[in-house]
Amino acid sequence: MSGSKCTRLGGPLVKQVLESVDSVLFDCDGVIWRGDQAIPGAAQVINLLKENGKKVFFVTNNSTKTRKMYADKMNTLGFDATEEEVFGTAYCSAMYLKTVCKVEGKVYLVGSNAMKQELEAVGIQQTGVGPDLISGKQLDWANVPLDADVKAVVVGFDEHFSYMKLNRALQYLSQPGCLFVGTNRDTRLPLEGGKAVPGTGCLLKAVETAAQRQAETVGKPNHFMFDCVASQYGIDPNRCLMVGDRLDTDIMLGSNCGLKTLLTLTGVSTVADAEAHQKSGCAERQGMVPDYYVDSIADLLPALQG
Ligand code: PLP
Ligand code: CA
């Protein structure tokens, strides 16, 4: 197999690479779908990988859905997937709080209803989900009523993010021993036509700035996402391929965990971005250089069909 990195994956090399792995981790947005539209051929690739005996998992930094919601979306789009194969940051953050932080008490959640459901599924109660409306009389910001059971602040994607939530998070984080966990640091969510909207990283930065503290983050590129999969399914990193569209999250996760890495060009990052990291000579940036790249994961189809 080629010794150099950032190699176009095509021809006989596809089969060789697929034969060298037992499991494949797929990022979701920009890899298997874009928004609500499946990438053409992606469902066939996933389904054929499974028919060929590969274990397939989905690792997404998007905290707005439960495992069940992802599995339902995948099934609707023609993917053969179960909720046990989905590792999103809503679920993984709940696992992190339970198994790593061993949090006892409630969580102040700046996040989605899906996060609330995943927290509750592992026995962690939350306060904070939904709009936190400022009452006309509430002007004593530093003395807002707090819940004495709260032992951690957790920040994910929250469409109801507000000054009041930011303030409440700061008040909790000023208490001794209060844990601080974020789902992920993606700063922008790219949309069709070159547009973008603010990602969870913006909300997390706001809370970190207010609290003058750094959160621990669960999502890619933190190895916890892979640890979750590996501990449940006994994955050998040497025989595992990470497929993603972002160099700073997906490819970095793969590098951090000793996986083979494949960049697909249907999302955020480009080959030029990867080459710039490679040529930089900066040791840290080498983790963002993928082993291989493809235009689309549909490029794997011929090797799976033949
Ligand atoms: N976070 C949010 C809120 C999103 O909507 C998305 C993509 O839609 C992401 C993160 C990135 O998800 P992924 O890791 O699947 O690319
Ligand atoms: Ca992605």
Short mmCIF file of C-alpha atoms and ligand atoms in Angstrom, two decimals:
data_model
loop_
_atom_site.label_atom_id
_atom_site.label_comp_id
_atom_site.label_asym_id
_atom_site.label_seq_id
_atom_site.Cartn_x
_atom_site.Cartn_y
_atom_site.Cartn_z
CA MET A 1 0.00 0.00 0.00
CA SER A 2 1.15 3.55 -0.70
CA GLY A 3 3.44 5.00 1.94
CA SER A 4 2.57 8.63 1.24
CA LYS A 5 -0.50 10.34 2.65
CA CYS A 6 -3.33 12.14 0.87
CA THR A 7 -3.57 9.59 -1.95
CA ARG A 8 -6.60 9.50 -4.26
CA LEU A 9 -8.43 6.28 -3.51
CA GLY A 10 -9.40 4.60 -6.76
CA GLY A 11 -8.90 1.48 -8.89
CA PRO A 12 -7.47 -1.61 -7.19
CA LEU A 13 -6.43 0.40 -4.12
CA VAL A 14 -10.09 0.65 -2.99
CA LYS A 15 -10.37 -3.12 -2.54
CA GLN A 16 -6.99 -3.27 -0.85
CA VAL A 17 -7.96 -0.61 1.68
CA LEU A 18 -11.37 -2.16 2.35
CA GLU A 19 -9.76 -5.58 2.85
CA SER A 20 -7.40 -4.06 5.41
CA VAL A 21 -10.28 -3.01 7.72
CA ASP A 22 -13.08 -4.72 9.68
CA SER A 23 -14.99 -1.60 10.64
CA VAL A 24 -15.80 1.76 9.09
CA LEU A 25 -16.81 4.92 10.95
CA PHE A 26 -18.81 7.44 8.93
CA ASP A 27 -19.29 11.09 9.77
CA CYS A 28 -22.84 12.06 8.74
CA ASP A 29 -23.34 15.56 7.39
CA GLY A 30 -21.26 16.07 4.25
CA VAL A 31 -20.49 12.34 3.99
CA ILE A 32 -23.66 10.24 3.88
CA TRP A 33 -26.09 13.14 3.52
CA ARG A 34 -26.26 16.89 3.16
CA GLY A 35 -29.07 18.24 5.31
CA ASP A 36 -32.06 16.05 4.44
CA GLN A 37 -30.70 14.69 1.15
CA ALA A 38 -28.69 11.48 0.93
CA ILE A 39 -25.41 11.69 -1.00
CA PRO A 40 -26.16 9.71 -4.21
CA GLY A 41 -24.95 6.11 -3.80
CA ALA A 42 -24.21 6.47 -0.06
CA ALA A 43 -26.98 4.13 1.09
CA GLN A 44 -25.78 1.41 -1.31
CA VAL A 45 -22.21 1.80 -0.05
CA ILE A 46 -23.24 1.45 3.59
CA ASN A 47 -25.57 -1.47 2.91
CA LEU A 48 -22.98 -3.31 0.79
CA LEU A 49 -20.23 -2.79 3.37
CA LYS A 50 -22.49 -4.50 5.90
CA GLU A 51 -23.36 -7.30 3.48
CA ASN A 52 -19.61 -7.79 3.07
CA GLY A 53 -19.29 -8.33 6.82
CA LYS A 54 -17.95 -4.93 7.82
CA LYS A 55 -19.09 -3.26 11.01
CA VAL A 56 -20.41 0.21 10.24
CA PHE A 57 -20.88 3.08 12.70
CA PHE A 58 -22.02 6.67 12.42
CA VAL A 59 -20.23 9.39 14.40
CA THR A 60 -21.73 12.86 14.26
CA ASN A 61 -21.01 16.07 16.17
CA ASN A 62 -24.61 17.19 15.66
CA SER A 63 -26.27 17.17 19.10
CA THR A 64 -29.81 17.91 17.93
CA LYS A 65 -30.93 14.28 17.53
CA THR A 66 -31.14 11.16 19.67
CA ARG A 67 -29.75 7.84 18.41
CA LYS A 68 -33.30 6.77 17.59
CA MET A 69 -33.97 9.95 15.58
CA TYR A 70 -30.81 9.34 13.53
CA ALA A 71 -31.69 5.70 12.90
CA ASP A 72 -35.18 6.76 11.75
CA LYS A 73 -33.70 9.38 9.40
CA MET A 74 -31.22 6.83 8.02
CA ASN A 75 -33.91 4.21 7.44
CA THR A 76 -36.11 6.79 5.66
CA LEU A 77 -33.19 7.61 3.34
CA GLY A 78 -32.57 3.90 2.58
CA PHE A 79 -29.64 3.21 4.93
CA ASP A 80 -29.58 -0.10 6.77
CA ALA A 81 -28.84 1.25 10.29
CA THR A 82 -29.86 0.68 13.88
CA GLU A 83 -29.72 3.12 16.76
CA GLU A 84 -26.96 1.07 18.43
CA GLU A 85 -24.70 1.94 15.47
CA VAL A 86 -25.19 5.69 15.93
CA PHE A 87 -22.82 7.70 18.11
CA GLY A 88 -23.95 11.33 18.15
CA THR A 89 -22.83 13.97 20.62
CA ALA A 90 -26.22 13.99 22.41
CA TYR A 91 -25.75 10.31 23.33
CA CYS A 92 -21.95 10.47 23.80
CA SER A 93 -22.19 13.52 26.09
CA ALA A 94 -24.65 11.66 28.28
CA MET A 95 -22.24 8.69 28.35
CA TYR A 96 -19.32 11.00 29.13
CA LEU A 97 -21.13 12.62 32.06
CA LYS A 98 -22.15 9.25 33.43
CA THR A 99 -19.04 7.14 32.88
CA VAL A 100 -16.14 9.64 32.91
CA CYS A 101 -17.41 12.53 35.07
CA LYS A 102 -19.62 10.24 37.17
CA VAL A 103 -21.84 13.26 37.73
CA GLU A 104 -24.13 13.04 40.73
CA GLY A 105 -26.97 15.50 40.62
CA LYS A 106 -28.52 17.53 37.86
CA VAL A 107 -27.13 19.13 34.74
CA TYR A 108 -27.84 22.70 33.64
CA LEU A 109 -28.46 22.05 29.96
CA VAL A 110 -27.93 24.63 27.25
CA GLY A 111 -29.05 22.29 24.51
CA SER A 112 -31.79 20.46 22.66
CA ASN A 113 -34.69 18.30 23.69
CA ALA A 114 -32.77 15.37 22.14
CA MET A 115 -29.95 15.97 24.64
CA LYS A 116 -32.46 16.01 27.47
CA GLN A 117 -33.78 12.63 26.28
CA GLU A 118 -30.30 11.06 26.03
CA LEU A 119 -29.37 12.40 29.49
CA GLU A 120 -32.56 11.01 30.99
CA ALA A 121 -31.95 7.66 29.28
CA VAL A 122 -28.75 7.25 31.36
CA GLY A 123 -30.47 8.52 34.52
CA ILE A 124 -29.27 12.14 34.54
CA GLN A 125 -31.87 14.84 35.20
CA GLN A 126 -31.56 18.28 33.64
CA THR A 127 -32.88 21.78 34.03
CA GLY A 128 -32.73 24.48 31.39
CA VAL A 129 -34.03 22.97 28.15
CA GLY A 130 -36.33 25.25 26.14
CA PRO A 131 -36.63 29.05 26.15
CA ASP A 132 -35.45 30.91 29.27
CA LEU A 133 -37.56 34.03 29.02
CA ILE A 134 -36.55 37.10 30.94
CA SER A 135 -39.37 38.39 33.07
CA GLY A 136 -39.81 42.16 33.09
CA LYS A 137 -39.07 42.27 36.81
CA GLN A 138 -35.91 40.16 36.64
CA LEU A 139 -33.10 42.68 36.53
CA ASP A 140 -30.90 41.29 39.29
CA TRP A 141 -28.89 39.15 36.88
CA ALA A 142 -26.29 37.96 39.39
CA ASN A 143 -28.97 36.67 41.73
CA VAL A 144 -31.19 34.62 39.42
CA PRO A 145 -32.73 31.65 41.19
CA LEU A 146 -30.48 28.59 40.79
CA ASP A 147 -31.17 24.87 41.27
CA ALA A 148 -29.03 23.63 44.19
CA ASP A 149 -28.82 20.11 42.67
CA VAL A 150 -26.95 21.27 39.55
CA LYS A 151 -23.41 19.82 39.44
CA ALA A 152 -22.51 20.41 35.77
CA VAL A 153 -23.16 22.78 32.89
CA VAL A 154 -23.51 21.13 29.48
CA VAL A 155 -23.53 23.11 26.24
CA GLY A 156 -24.78 21.73 22.92
CA PHE A 157 -26.68 23.18 19.99
CA ASP A 158 -29.49 25.33 21.41
CA GLU A 159 -31.83 27.28 19.17
CA HIS A 160 -33.12 29.04 22.32
CA PHE A 161 -29.67 30.28 23.36
CA SER A 162 -30.07 33.67 25.06
CA TYR A 163 -28.43 36.20 27.37
CA MET A 164 -30.36 34.71 30.27
CA LYS A 165 -29.00 31.23 29.57
CA LEU A 166 -25.48 32.60 29.22
CA ASN A 167 -25.89 34.38 32.54
CA ARG A 168 -27.35 31.34 34.27
CA ALA A 169 -24.49 29.17 32.95
CA LEU A 170 -21.99 31.69 34.35
CA GLN A 171 -23.69 31.65 37.77
CA TYR A 172 -23.57 27.83 37.93
CA LEU A 173 -19.97 27.70 36.66
CA SER A 174 -18.90 30.13 39.38
CA GLN A 175 -19.87 27.56 41.99
CA PRO A 176 -17.01 25.39 43.29
CA GLY A 177 -16.81 21.94 41.71
CA CYS A 178 -19.27 22.62 38.91
CA LEU A 179 -18.26 20.57 35.83
CA PHE A 180 -18.21 22.13 32.36
CA VAL A 181 -18.81 19.99 29.28
CA GLY A 182 -19.45 20.96 25.65
CA THR A 183 -20.67 18.68 22.87
CA ASN A 184 -18.38 20.01 20.11
CA ARG A 185 -16.57 23.07 18.77
CA ASP A 186 -17.76 23.24 15.13
CA THR A 187 -17.98 27.00 14.63
CA ARG A 188 -19.98 27.08 11.40
CA LEU A 189 -22.55 24.84 9.81
CA PRO A 190 -22.19 25.11 6.05
CA LEU A 191 -25.34 25.23 3.91
CA GLU A 192 -25.92 24.93 0.17
CA GLY A 193 -24.79 27.87 -1.98
CA GLY A 194 -21.82 28.84 0.20
CA LYS A 195 -24.05 30.00 3.07
CA ALA A 196 -23.40 29.11 6.71
CA VAL A 197 -25.02 29.41 10.14
CA PRO A 198 -23.36 29.56 13.60
CA GLY A 199 -22.52 26.17 15.09
CA THR A 200 -22.32 25.00 18.71
CA GLY A 201 -18.70 26.20 18.94
CA CYS A 202 -19.97 29.79 18.93
CA LEU A 203 -22.32 29.13 21.85
CA LEU A 204 -19.64 27.25 23.76
CA LYS A 205 -17.13 30.08 23.22
CA ALA A 206 -19.67 32.57 24.60
CA VAL A 207 -20.16 30.49 27.77
CA GLU A 208 -16.40 29.94 28.14
CA THR A 209 -15.78 33.66 27.76
CA ALA A 210 -18.41 34.56 30.35
CA ALA A 211 -17.30 31.91 32.83
CA GLN A 212 -13.56 32.42 32.20
CA ARG A 213 -13.24 28.64 32.06
CA GLN A 214 -12.50 26.07 29.36
CA ALA A 215 -15.02 23.30 28.75
CA GLU A 216 -14.08 19.71 28.09
CA THR A 217 -15.51 18.68 24.73
CA VAL A 218 -16.87 15.26 23.90
CA GLY A 219 -17.22 15.40 20.10
CA LYS A 220 -14.70 14.84 17.33
CA PRO A 221 -11.70 15.27 17.37
CA ASN A 222 -11.76 14.14 21.03
CA HIS A 223 -11.02 10.41 21.13
CA PHE A 224 -14.01 9.83 23.46
CA MET A 225 -16.32 9.34 20.45
CA PHE A 226 -14.12 6.49 19.22
CA ASP A 227 -13.66 5.12 22.76
CA CYS A 228 -17.45 4.84 23.02
CA VAL A 229 -17.63 2.73 19.85
CA ALA A 230 -14.49 0.72 20.66
CA SER A 231 -15.56 -0.15 24.20
CA GLN A 232 -18.98 -1.35 23.09
CA TYR A 233 -17.87 -3.29 19.99
CA GLY A 234 -14.23 -4.21 20.63
CA ILE A 235 -12.82 -2.33 17.64
CA ASP A 236 -9.16 -2.77 16.63
CA PRO A 237 -7.96 0.75 15.65
CA ASN A 238 -5.48 -0.75 13.17
CA ARG A 239 -8.34 -2.33 11.26
CA CYS A 240 -10.70 0.63 11.31
CA LEU A 241 -11.32 3.37 8.72
CA MET A 242 -12.66 6.84 9.58
CA VAL A 243 -14.49 8.58 6.74
CA GLY A 244 -15.19 12.31 7.04
CA ASP A 245 -15.49 15.63 5.23
CA ARG A 246 -13.70 17.80 7.82
CA LEU A 247 -9.98 17.72 8.45
CA ASP A 248 -10.08 19.42 11.87
CA THR A 249 -12.72 17.11 13.36
CA ASP A 250 -13.09 13.82 11.43
CA ILE A 251 -9.58 13.28 10.08
CA MET A 252 -8.05 14.58 13.32
CA LEU A 253 -10.19 12.10 15.30
CA GLY A 254 -8.93 9.28 13.09
CA SER A 255 -5.32 10.39 13.56
CA ASN A 256 -5.79 10.80 17.33
CA CYS A 257 -7.05 7.22 17.57
CA GLY A 258 -4.63 5.52 15.16
CA LEU A 259 -7.27 4.80 12.49
CA LYS A 260 -6.89 4.87 8.72
CA THR A 261 -8.45 8.06 7.38
CA LEU A 262 -10.44 8.90 4.25
CA LEU A 263 -11.50 12.43 3.27
CA THR A 264 -14.57 12.73 1.06
CA LEU A 265 -14.98 15.89 -0.98
CA THR A 266 -18.79 16.17 -0.68
CA GLY A 267 -18.57 18.46 2.37
CA VAL A 268 -16.43 21.11 3.99
CA SER A 269 -12.71 20.44 3.36
CA THR A 270 -10.77 20.31 0.10
CA VAL A 271 -7.65 18.49 -1.11
CA ALA A 272 -5.93 21.91 -1.20
CA ASP A 273 -6.69 22.31 2.55
CA ALA A 274 -5.16 18.89 3.22
CA GLU A 275 -2.09 19.63 1.13
CA ALA A 276 -1.60 22.94 2.91
CA HIS A 277 -1.47 21.07 6.24
CA GLN A 278 0.90 18.51 4.75
CA LYS A 279 3.28 21.13 3.35
CA SER A 280 3.18 23.31 6.48
CA GLY A 281 5.87 21.23 8.16
CA CYS A 282 3.93 21.73 11.39
CA ALA A 283 3.78 18.47 13.37
CA GLU A 284 0.35 19.20 14.86
CA ARG A 285 -1.19 19.83 11.45
CA GLN A 286 -0.06 16.43 10.10
CA GLY A 287 -2.99 14.91 12.01
CA MET A 288 -5.27 16.75 9.61
CA VAL A 289 -3.77 15.10 6.54
CA PRO A 290 -5.90 12.10 5.50
CA ASP A 291 -4.38 8.86 4.23
CA TYR A 292 -6.77 8.89 1.26
CA TYR A 293 -9.41 11.00 -0.42
CA VAL A 294 -12.38 10.37 -2.76
CA ASP A 295 -14.75 12.72 -4.59
CA SER A 296 -17.68 10.95 -2.93
CA ILE A 297 -18.12 7.75 -0.93
CA ALA A 298 -19.99 6.50 -4.02
CA ASP A 299 -16.46 5.97 -5.42
CA LEU A 300 -16.27 2.88 -3.17
CA LEU A 301 -19.22 1.25 -4.99
CA PRO A 302 -17.43 -0.54 -7.86
CA ALA A 303 -15.10 -2.35 -5.43
CA LEU A 304 -18.07 -3.47 -3.32
CA GLN A 305 -20.16 -4.63 -6.27
CA GLY A 306 -17.38 -6.47 -8.08
N1 PLP B 1 -23.77 20.40 14.78
C1 PLP B 1 -24.97 20.75 14.24
C2 PLP B 1 -25.95 21.49 15.10
C3 PLP B 1 -25.28 20.40 12.93
O1 PLP B 1 -26.47 20.74 12.41
C4 PLP B 1 -24.30 19.71 12.16
C5 PLP B 1 -24.58 19.33 10.79
O2 PLP B 1 -25.71 19.38 10.30
C6 PLP B 1 -23.08 19.37 12.76
C7 PLP B 1 -22.86 19.74 14.06
C8 PLP B 1 -22.01 18.61 12.04
O3 PLP B 1 -22.40 17.27 11.96
P1 PLP B 1 -21.42 16.11 11.43
O4 PLP B 1 -20.44 15.80 12.51
O5 PLP B 1 -22.36 14.97 11.12
O6 PLP B 1 -20.80 16.66 10.19
CA CA B 2 -19.38 16.43 8.54
#
